[in-house]
Amino acid sequence: MADQPRIYLDNAASTPLDPEVLDAMMPYLKGGYGNPSSIHHAGREARAAIEKARKQMAAFLGVSPSEIYFTSGGTEADNFALRMSVEGLGVKKIITSPVEHHAVLNTALDLARQGKVVLELLPLDKQGRPEWEGLLDRDYKETTLVSLMHANNELGTVLPLKKLAPGLKEKNVLFHSDMVQTIGHFDINLTDLEVGMASASAHKYHGPKGAGFLFVHSDIPVTPILTGGAQERNLRAGTENVPGIIGMAKALELAYRDMQVHRKHIEGLKDRLRTSIMKQYPEAIINGDDSDKALYTILSVTFPEMANQEMLLFQLDILGLDVSGGSACTSGSHKGSHVLEAIQINQDHPTIRFSFSKYNTEEEVDRTMGLLKEAVGSRQ
Ligand code: PLP
């Protein structure tokens, strides 16, 4: 057992870089060092490369290249959307949900704390889906931004954007969706979806860390939150992450090229693990949406109470399995997951989020069951 390779089932946190992505980035890591803002040859070469990447990405996402703003990742894209809406577009109210990623939630809380907006958190259904239908029946008196994630990163529950976004647009309500867990995993056409703004991050779909983007529909007048140089049409200052952008575009190309094959493969793995877990631990609970409408990369399971449960993740780590728990240690203080808390999952019982990628195998899933039994003990 000891010399078995480790198993990585934490792909919702970050995915391995695809070797083809690395190959595409290499020329810009080894050479291609020009600053895209420089007007000499090296600068023009870098500029041409990132504009080609922007064009390619826009084509996959069904948008215009001028609607894509490169950022340092999902967190910056979320901050960009929320802060720009308040500081540049006169938004006085933000409606969001208690299960958003902290990049949205803490930004909204910060803006509310500063007295710049009124904040409303929507109630949730049992699967952790914000109750969105009511948003379509309201009268909006003040300038409002609705920010709701496409798929939840702890539960995999998906929001039906196509049913929500067009209705909000009709009511002149700004709509932003954190699509960090879905762009690169579903065949998404942002124009068809009619979202106003969308955030994405390359490292969630086999691209590099530190590269992401915010899509902003051309109807929305963008204002900068990062000021400085004239990059990104004066709207996001800072020298562009050239290798990161090239890698992000390549990763998106690969994601769209092989999406159906990988989806089928990953669905099979998720099914296999879910079935084995439920057989072995019949009292276990699958959190969030457990239907085929959920995000196929995530399986969140709350296990029955057990001895030494606070050590479960450490034990699994020692045994060679990388997974996330339902809780995060922040600055040394052990806090529960705000998502599990919001849907009232008993956090005295251990929760594990398994998240898969195209690189995982059935053999790994079967070995995972063995490691779980070793760490948890068998219930049958
Ligand atoms: N939004 C969601 C839903 C995420 O899962 C993450 C990453 O965990 C982020 C935002 C932040 O993205 P990044 O790591 O690129 O800053």
Short mmCIF file of C-alpha atoms and ligand atoms in Angstrom, two decimals:
data_model
loop_
_atom_site.label_atom_id
_atom_site.label_comp_id
_atom_site.label_asym_id
_atom_site.label_seq_id
_atom_site.Cartn_x
_atom_site.Cartn_y
_atom_site.Cartn_z
CA MET A 1 0.00 0.00 0.00
CA ALA A 2 2.73 2.41 1.01
CA ASP A 3 4.27 2.64 -2.46
CA GLN A 4 0.97 3.31 -4.25
CA PRO A 5 0.79 6.72 -5.95
CA ARG A 6 -1.25 9.37 -4.15
CA ILE A 7 -4.82 10.04 -5.28
CA TYR A 8 -5.92 13.60 -6.00
CA LEU A 9 -9.68 14.14 -5.67
CA ASP A 10 -9.67 17.87 -4.94
CA ASN A 11 -10.17 19.22 -8.44
CA ALA A 12 -12.74 21.80 -7.35
CA ALA A 13 -9.88 23.44 -5.43
CA SER A 14 -7.48 23.27 -8.37
CA THR A 15 -6.75 21.01 -11.32
CA PRO A 16 -3.46 19.68 -12.67
CA LEU A 17 -2.05 21.67 -15.60
CA ASP A 18 -2.66 19.87 -18.90
CA PRO A 19 0.73 19.10 -20.56
CA GLU A 20 -0.60 20.59 -23.82
CA VAL A 21 -1.29 23.81 -21.92
CA LEU A 22 2.25 23.83 -20.59
CA ASP A 23 3.58 23.34 -24.14
CA ALA A 24 1.56 26.34 -25.31
CA MET A 25 2.87 28.46 -22.43
CA MET A 26 6.54 27.46 -22.68
CA PRO A 27 7.52 29.88 -25.48
CA TYR A 28 6.23 32.74 -23.30
CA LEU A 29 8.00 31.49 -20.17
CA LYS A 30 11.35 30.82 -21.85
CA GLY A 31 11.23 33.69 -24.33
CA GLY A 32 8.38 35.94 -25.43
CA TYR A 33 9.11 38.24 -22.53
CA GLY A 34 8.02 41.46 -24.19
CA ASN A 35 5.60 43.74 -22.38
CA PRO A 36 2.37 43.84 -24.43
CA SER A 37 2.23 47.62 -23.89
CA SER A 38 5.65 48.18 -25.51
CA ILE A 39 5.57 49.29 -29.10
CA HIS A 40 8.73 47.48 -30.21
CA HIS A 41 8.88 44.04 -31.81
CA ALA A 42 8.94 42.00 -28.56
CA GLY A 43 6.02 43.99 -27.17
CA ARG A 44 4.01 43.68 -30.36
CA GLU A 45 4.58 39.92 -30.37
CA ALA A 46 3.25 39.58 -26.82
CA ARG A 47 0.30 41.85 -27.64
CA ALA A 48 -0.57 39.79 -30.71
CA ALA A 49 -0.44 36.58 -28.67
CA ILE A 50 -2.82 37.79 -25.96
CA GLU A 51 -5.24 39.31 -28.46
CA LYS A 52 -5.28 36.01 -30.34
CA ALA A 53 -6.00 34.24 -27.05
CA ARG A 54 -8.82 36.68 -26.26
CA LYS A 55 -10.34 36.12 -29.69
CA GLN A 56 -10.18 32.33 -29.36
CA MET A 57 -11.76 32.38 -25.91
CA ALA A 58 -14.50 34.76 -27.03
CA ALA A 59 -15.36 32.44 -29.92
CA PHE A 60 -15.79 29.45 -27.58
CA LEU A 61 -17.92 31.47 -25.17
CA GLY A 62 -20.05 33.06 -27.89
CA VAL A 63 -19.12 36.64 -27.03
CA SER A 64 -17.18 39.51 -28.54
CA PRO A 65 -13.44 39.71 -27.65
CA SER A 66 -14.04 43.24 -26.34
CA GLU A 67 -16.35 41.79 -23.67
CA ILE A 68 -13.51 39.83 -22.01
CA TYR A 69 -11.32 41.44 -19.35
CA PHE A 70 -8.33 39.42 -18.20
CA THR A 71 -7.80 39.29 -14.44
CA SER A 72 -5.56 37.48 -11.96
CA GLY A 73 -8.24 34.84 -11.38
CA GLY A 74 -11.75 34.25 -10.11
CA THR A 75 -11.38 36.30 -6.94
CA GLU A 76 -10.36 39.42 -8.82
CA ALA A 77 -13.10 38.89 -11.41
CA ASP A 78 -15.72 38.67 -8.63
CA ASN A 79 -14.33 41.78 -6.94
CA PHE A 80 -14.29 43.58 -10.29
CA ALA A 81 -17.96 42.77 -10.94
CA LEU A 82 -19.25 43.75 -7.51
CA ARG A 83 -17.08 46.78 -6.82
CA MET A 84 -17.51 48.18 -10.32
CA SER A 85 -21.27 47.81 -10.02
CA VAL A 86 -21.32 49.80 -6.80
CA GLU A 87 -18.54 52.29 -7.39
CA GLY A 88 -19.09 52.85 -11.10
CA LEU A 89 -22.65 51.91 -11.97
CA GLY A 90 -24.56 53.34 -9.02
CA VAL A 91 -25.77 50.03 -7.58
CA LYS A 92 -27.42 50.63 -4.19
CA LYS A 93 -28.52 47.09 -3.45
CA ILE A 94 -26.83 43.70 -3.83
CA ILE A 95 -28.87 40.52 -3.74
CA THR A 96 -26.78 37.39 -3.33
CA SER A 97 -26.85 34.14 -1.33
CA PRO A 98 -25.21 32.76 1.81
CA VAL A 99 -23.55 29.94 -0.16
CA GLU A 100 -21.54 32.11 -2.56
CA HIS A 101 -17.78 31.77 -2.64
CA HIS A 102 -16.08 34.15 -0.19
CA ALA A 103 -14.81 36.16 -3.17
CA VAL A 104 -18.41 37.31 -3.67
CA LEU A 105 -19.77 37.06 -0.14
CA ASN A 106 -16.98 38.92 1.63
CA THR A 107 -16.87 41.57 -1.10
CA ALA A 108 -20.62 42.15 -0.77
CA LEU A 109 -20.29 42.24 3.03
CA ASP A 110 -17.43 44.72 2.75
CA LEU A 111 -19.46 47.03 0.51
CA ALA A 112 -22.41 46.79 2.91
CA ARG A 113 -20.18 47.45 5.92
CA GLN A 114 -18.93 50.61 4.23
CA GLY A 115 -22.55 51.71 3.90
CA LYS A 116 -22.38 51.71 0.10
CA VAL A 117 -25.09 49.11 -0.45
CA VAL A 118 -27.93 47.34 1.21
CA LEU A 119 -27.31 43.60 1.18
CA GLU A 120 -29.94 40.90 0.87
CA LEU A 121 -29.16 37.19 1.19
CA LEU A 122 -31.70 34.93 -0.47
CA PRO A 123 -33.12 31.90 1.34
CA LEU A 124 -32.06 28.48 0.05
CA ASP A 125 -33.79 25.26 -0.81
CA LYS A 126 -32.57 21.95 0.72
CA GLN A 127 -30.03 21.45 -2.05
CA GLY A 128 -28.43 24.82 -1.38
CA ARG A 129 -30.01 26.53 -4.39
CA PRO A 130 -31.01 30.15 -3.74
CA GLU A 131 -34.73 30.71 -4.16
CA TRP A 132 -34.40 32.62 -7.41
CA GLU A 133 -37.96 32.45 -8.81
CA GLY A 134 -39.18 35.31 -6.62
CA LEU A 135 -36.57 37.60 -8.17
CA LEU A 136 -38.58 37.59 -11.39
CA ASP A 137 -41.77 38.85 -9.71
CA ARG A 138 -40.33 41.81 -7.87
CA ASP A 139 -40.38 45.54 -8.49
CA TYR A 140 -36.90 46.94 -8.21
CA LYS A 141 -36.98 50.49 -6.88
CA GLU A 142 -33.26 51.03 -6.48
CA THR A 143 -30.39 50.15 -8.84
CA THR A 144 -29.76 46.49 -8.02
CA LEU A 145 -27.11 43.87 -8.70
CA VAL A 146 -27.97 40.21 -8.34
CA SER A 147 -24.88 38.01 -7.95
CA LEU A 148 -25.48 34.26 -7.86
CA MET A 149 -23.02 31.51 -8.66
CA HIS A 150 -23.69 29.07 -11.48
CA ALA A 151 -22.54 25.98 -9.57
CA ASN A 152 -21.69 25.79 -5.92
CA ASN A 153 -18.08 24.80 -5.27
CA GLU A 154 -18.85 22.75 -2.15
CA LEU A 155 -22.10 21.08 -3.21
CA GLY A 156 -22.18 21.05 -7.01
CA THR A 157 -25.75 22.39 -7.00
CA VAL A 158 -26.44 24.29 -10.24
CA LEU A 159 -28.58 27.40 -10.69
CA PRO A 160 -30.75 27.44 -13.86
CA LEU A 161 -29.22 30.62 -15.31
CA LYS A 162 -31.16 30.39 -18.54
CA LYS A 163 -34.43 30.71 -16.60
CA LEU A 164 -33.21 33.59 -14.44
CA ALA A 165 -30.86 35.83 -16.41
CA PRO A 166 -33.18 36.95 -19.27
CA GLY A 167 -35.94 37.88 -16.78
CA LEU A 168 -33.58 40.01 -14.72
CA LYS A 169 -32.31 41.71 -17.86
CA GLU A 170 -35.89 42.60 -18.79
CA LYS A 171 -36.26 44.26 -15.41
CA ASN A 172 -33.04 46.23 -15.88
CA VAL A 173 -31.41 44.44 -12.97
CA LEU A 174 -27.67 43.87 -13.31
CA PHE A 175 -26.81 40.19 -13.09
CA HIS A 176 -23.41 38.70 -12.31
CA SER A 177 -22.70 35.00 -12.05
CA ASP A 178 -19.60 33.43 -10.55
CA MET A 179 -19.07 30.70 -13.15
CA VAL A 180 -15.67 29.62 -11.86
CA GLN A 181 -16.79 25.99 -11.40
CA THR A 182 -18.65 25.70 -14.72
CA ILE A 183 -16.72 27.56 -17.43
CA GLY A 184 -14.52 24.89 -19.01
CA HIS A 185 -16.89 22.13 -17.78
CA PHE A 186 -20.13 22.88 -19.61
CA ASP A 187 -20.67 24.02 -23.19
CA ILE A 188 -21.47 27.59 -22.20
CA ASN A 189 -22.50 30.35 -24.56
CA LEU A 190 -22.60 33.53 -22.48
CA THR A 191 -24.59 35.51 -25.03
CA ASP A 192 -27.33 32.85 -25.14
CA LEU A 193 -27.42 32.74 -21.34
CA GLU A 194 -27.96 36.52 -21.23
CA VAL A 195 -25.86 37.05 -18.10
CA GLY A 196 -24.53 40.59 -17.72
CA MET A 197 -21.24 39.60 -16.11
CA ALA A 198 -19.51 36.27 -15.49
CA SER A 199 -16.32 35.29 -13.65
CA ALA A 200 -13.99 32.43 -14.59
CA SER A 201 -10.65 31.03 -13.49
CA ALA A 202 -8.16 29.03 -15.58
CA HIS A 203 -6.83 26.74 -12.84
CA LYS A 204 -10.25 25.13 -12.41
CA TYR A 205 -10.09 23.64 -15.91
CA HIS A 206 -6.46 22.51 -16.27
CA GLY A 207 -5.04 25.97 -16.97
CA PRO A 208 -2.50 27.88 -14.88
CA LYS A 209 -3.15 29.58 -11.54
CA GLY A 210 -3.29 33.37 -11.46
CA ALA A 211 -5.23 33.77 -14.71
CA GLY A 212 -8.95 34.41 -15.06
CA PHE A 213 -11.36 36.80 -16.67
CA LEU A 214 -14.51 38.78 -16.20
CA PHE A 215 -17.01 38.81 -19.04
CA VAL A 216 -18.97 42.07 -19.18
CA HIS A 217 -21.76 42.43 -21.72
CA SER A 218 -21.18 45.33 -24.11
CA ASP A 219 -24.37 47.06 -22.86
CA ILE A 220 -22.75 47.59 -19.45
CA PRO A 221 -20.39 50.57 -19.21
CA VAL A 222 -17.27 49.23 -17.48
CA THR A 223 -15.40 51.31 -14.93
CA PRO A 224 -12.02 50.28 -13.49
CA ILE A 225 -11.39 49.08 -9.97
CA LEU A 226 -7.64 48.66 -10.53
CA THR A 227 -6.23 51.96 -11.70
CA GLY A 228 -2.82 52.59 -13.22
CA GLY A 229 -1.75 51.95 -16.80
CA ALA A 230 -3.95 51.73 -19.85
CA GLN A 231 -4.08 47.92 -20.09
CA GLU A 232 -7.36 46.15 -20.90
CA ARG A 233 -8.69 49.26 -22.64
CA ASN A 234 -7.97 51.42 -19.58
CA LEU A 235 -10.23 49.25 -17.45
CA ARG A 236 -7.88 46.87 -15.64
CA ALA A 237 -4.43 48.28 -15.05
CA GLY A 238 -1.37 46.08 -14.71
CA THR A 239 0.96 44.29 -17.10
CA GLU A 240 -0.84 41.29 -18.51
CA ASN A 241 0.11 37.77 -17.37
CA VAL A 242 1.10 36.74 -20.90
CA PRO A 243 1.97 33.03 -20.29
CA GLY A 244 -1.06 32.71 -18.01
CA ILE A 245 -3.42 34.14 -20.63
CA ILE A 246 -1.96 31.91 -23.36
CA GLY A 247 -2.38 28.89 -21.06
CA MET A 248 -5.93 29.90 -20.11
CA ALA A 249 -6.96 30.11 -23.77
CA LYS A 250 -5.31 26.78 -24.62
CA ALA A 251 -7.00 25.11 -21.64
CA LEU A 252 -10.39 26.42 -22.77
CA GLU A 253 -9.75 25.14 -26.29
CA LEU A 254 -8.94 21.67 -24.91
CA ALA A 255 -11.95 21.78 -22.59
CA TYR A 256 -14.32 22.49 -25.48
CA ARG A 257 -12.57 20.00 -27.78
CA ASP A 258 -12.96 16.99 -25.49
CA MET A 259 -15.78 18.09 -23.19
CA GLN A 260 -18.31 15.33 -23.88
CA VAL A 261 -15.77 12.51 -23.59
CA HIS A 262 -14.39 13.87 -20.31
CA ARG A 263 -17.83 14.58 -18.93
CA LYS A 264 -18.94 11.01 -19.54
CA HIS A 265 -15.76 9.65 -17.96
CA ILE A 266 -16.09 11.88 -14.87
CA GLU A 267 -19.81 11.12 -14.47
CA GLY A 268 -18.88 7.44 -14.43
CA LEU A 269 -16.32 8.01 -11.67
CA LYS A 270 -18.71 10.06 -9.56
CA ASP A 271 -21.40 7.41 -9.92
CA ARG A 272 -19.00 4.63 -9.04
CA LEU A 273 -17.82 6.37 -5.87
CA ARG A 274 -21.34 7.40 -4.83
CA THR A 275 -22.62 3.82 -5.25
CA SER A 276 -19.70 2.30 -3.32
CA ILE A 277 -19.99 4.83 -0.50
CA MET A 278 -23.74 4.32 -0.10
CA LYS A 279 -23.27 0.55 -0.07
CA GLN A 280 -20.54 0.74 2.55
CA TYR A 281 -22.06 3.55 4.64
CA PRO A 282 -25.85 3.40 4.15
CA GLU A 283 -26.44 6.25 6.61
CA ALA A 284 -24.19 8.61 4.66
CA ILE A 285 -25.86 11.68 3.16
CA ILE A 286 -25.12 13.14 -0.26
CA ASN A 287 -25.19 16.92 0.11
CA GLY A 288 -26.66 19.30 -2.45
CA ASP A 289 -28.32 18.23 -5.67
CA ASP A 290 -27.85 14.52 -6.24
CA SER A 291 -29.50 14.43 -9.66
CA ASP A 292 -27.94 14.55 -13.12
CA LYS A 293 -28.57 18.32 -13.11
CA ALA A 294 -25.74 18.81 -10.62
CA LEU A 295 -22.17 19.65 -11.48
CA TYR A 296 -20.63 16.32 -12.49
CA THR A 297 -17.23 17.04 -10.96
CA ILE A 298 -18.34 17.31 -7.30
CA LEU A 299 -19.60 14.76 -4.77
CA SER A 300 -20.12 16.00 -1.21
CA VAL A 301 -20.79 13.34 1.40
CA THR A 302 -21.56 13.64 5.11
CA PHE A 303 -20.56 10.44 6.88
CA PRO A 304 -22.14 9.07 10.04
CA GLU A 305 -20.64 10.06 13.36
CA MET A 306 -17.43 8.14 14.03
CA ALA A 307 -14.57 7.93 16.47
CA ASN A 308 -11.72 10.39 15.84
CA GLN A 309 -13.72 12.07 13.09
CA GLU A 310 -11.84 15.35 13.39
CA MET A 311 -8.75 13.40 12.33
CA LEU A 312 -10.40 11.88 9.25
CA LEU A 313 -8.93 14.26 6.66
CA PHE A 314 -5.49 14.04 8.25
CA GLN A 315 -5.69 10.25 8.25
CA LEU A 316 -6.75 10.20 4.60
CA ASP A 317 -3.93 12.58 3.79
CA ILE A 318 -1.42 10.29 5.52
CA LEU A 319 -2.87 7.32 3.64
CA GLY A 320 -2.36 9.14 0.32
CA LEU A 321 -5.71 10.75 -0.53
CA ASP A 322 -6.10 14.49 -1.22
CA VAL A 323 -9.68 15.60 -0.58
CA SER A 324 -11.33 18.60 1.03
CA GLY A 325 -13.48 18.64 4.11
CA GLY A 326 -16.56 20.60 4.78
CA SER A 327 -14.62 22.98 6.91
CA ALA A 328 -11.65 25.23 6.44
CA CYS A 329 -9.01 26.26 8.92
CA THR A 330 -8.72 30.01 8.77
CA SER A 331 -5.79 31.64 10.54
CA GLY A 332 -5.56 28.81 13.01
CA SER A 333 -9.17 29.01 14.13
CA HIS A 334 -11.28 26.05 13.10
CA LYS A 335 -14.39 27.39 11.45
CA GLY A 336 -17.15 25.31 9.93
CA SER A 337 -18.11 25.63 6.30
CA HIS A 338 -20.45 28.56 5.70
CA VAL A 339 -22.08 26.54 2.91
CA LEU A 340 -22.82 23.45 5.02
CA GLU A 341 -24.00 25.71 7.82
CA ALA A 342 -26.37 27.52 5.45
CA ILE A 343 -28.05 24.27 4.43
CA GLN A 344 -28.04 22.98 8.00
CA ILE A 345 -25.75 20.01 7.59
CA ASN A 346 -24.69 18.68 10.95
CA GLN A 347 -21.06 19.69 11.16
CA ASP A 348 -20.45 17.42 14.11
CA HIS A 349 -20.37 14.68 11.49
CA PRO A 350 -17.50 14.56 9.00
CA THR A 351 -18.14 15.83 5.46
CA ILE A 352 -15.83 15.11 2.54
CA ARG A 353 -15.94 16.84 -0.82
CA PHE A 354 -14.62 14.54 -3.54
CA SER A 355 -14.00 16.37 -6.81
CA PHE A 356 -12.89 14.74 -10.01
CA SER A 357 -11.05 15.55 -13.22
CA LYS A 358 -10.35 13.88 -16.54
CA TYR A 359 -7.12 12.49 -15.06
CA ASN A 360 -8.81 10.37 -12.38
CA THR A 361 -9.40 6.68 -12.98
CA GLU A 362 -11.75 3.90 -11.85
CA GLU A 363 -8.80 2.25 -10.18
CA GLU A 364 -8.31 5.41 -8.10
CA VAL A 365 -11.97 5.44 -7.13
CA ASP A 366 -11.73 1.81 -5.99
CA ARG A 367 -8.55 2.53 -4.04
CA THR A 368 -10.28 5.56 -2.47
CA MET A 369 -12.90 3.19 -1.05
CA GLY A 370 -10.12 1.08 0.43
CA LEU A 371 -8.53 4.15 2.04
CA LEU A 372 -11.89 5.30 3.40
CA LYS A 373 -12.46 1.91 5.00
CA GLU A 374 -8.98 2.05 6.49
CA ALA A 375 -9.57 5.54 7.91
CA VAL A 376 -13.26 5.29 8.84
CA GLY A 377 -13.69 1.61 9.45
CA SER A 378 -16.29 -0.50 7.73
CA ARG A 379 -19.96 -0.17 8.72
CA GLN A 380 -21.11 -3.49 7.31
N1 PLP B 1 -15.42 31.31 -7.10
C1 PLP B 1 -15.56 29.99 -6.95
C2 PLP B 1 -16.91 29.36 -7.08
C3 PLP B 1 -14.44 29.19 -6.67
O1 PLP B 1 -14.59 27.87 -6.50
C4 PLP B 1 -13.18 29.82 -6.55
C5 PLP B 1 -11.98 29.01 -6.20
O2 PLP B 1 -12.00 28.23 -5.29
C6 PLP B 1 -13.09 31.21 -6.75
C7 PLP B 1 -14.22 31.91 -7.02
C8 PLP B 1 -11.77 31.92 -6.66
O3 PLP B 1 -11.02 31.72 -7.83
P1 PLP B 1 -9.44 31.96 -7.81
O4 PLP B 1 -8.83 30.83 -7.07
O5 PLP B 1 -9.05 31.96 -9.27
O6 PLP B 1 -9.21 33.29 -7.19
#
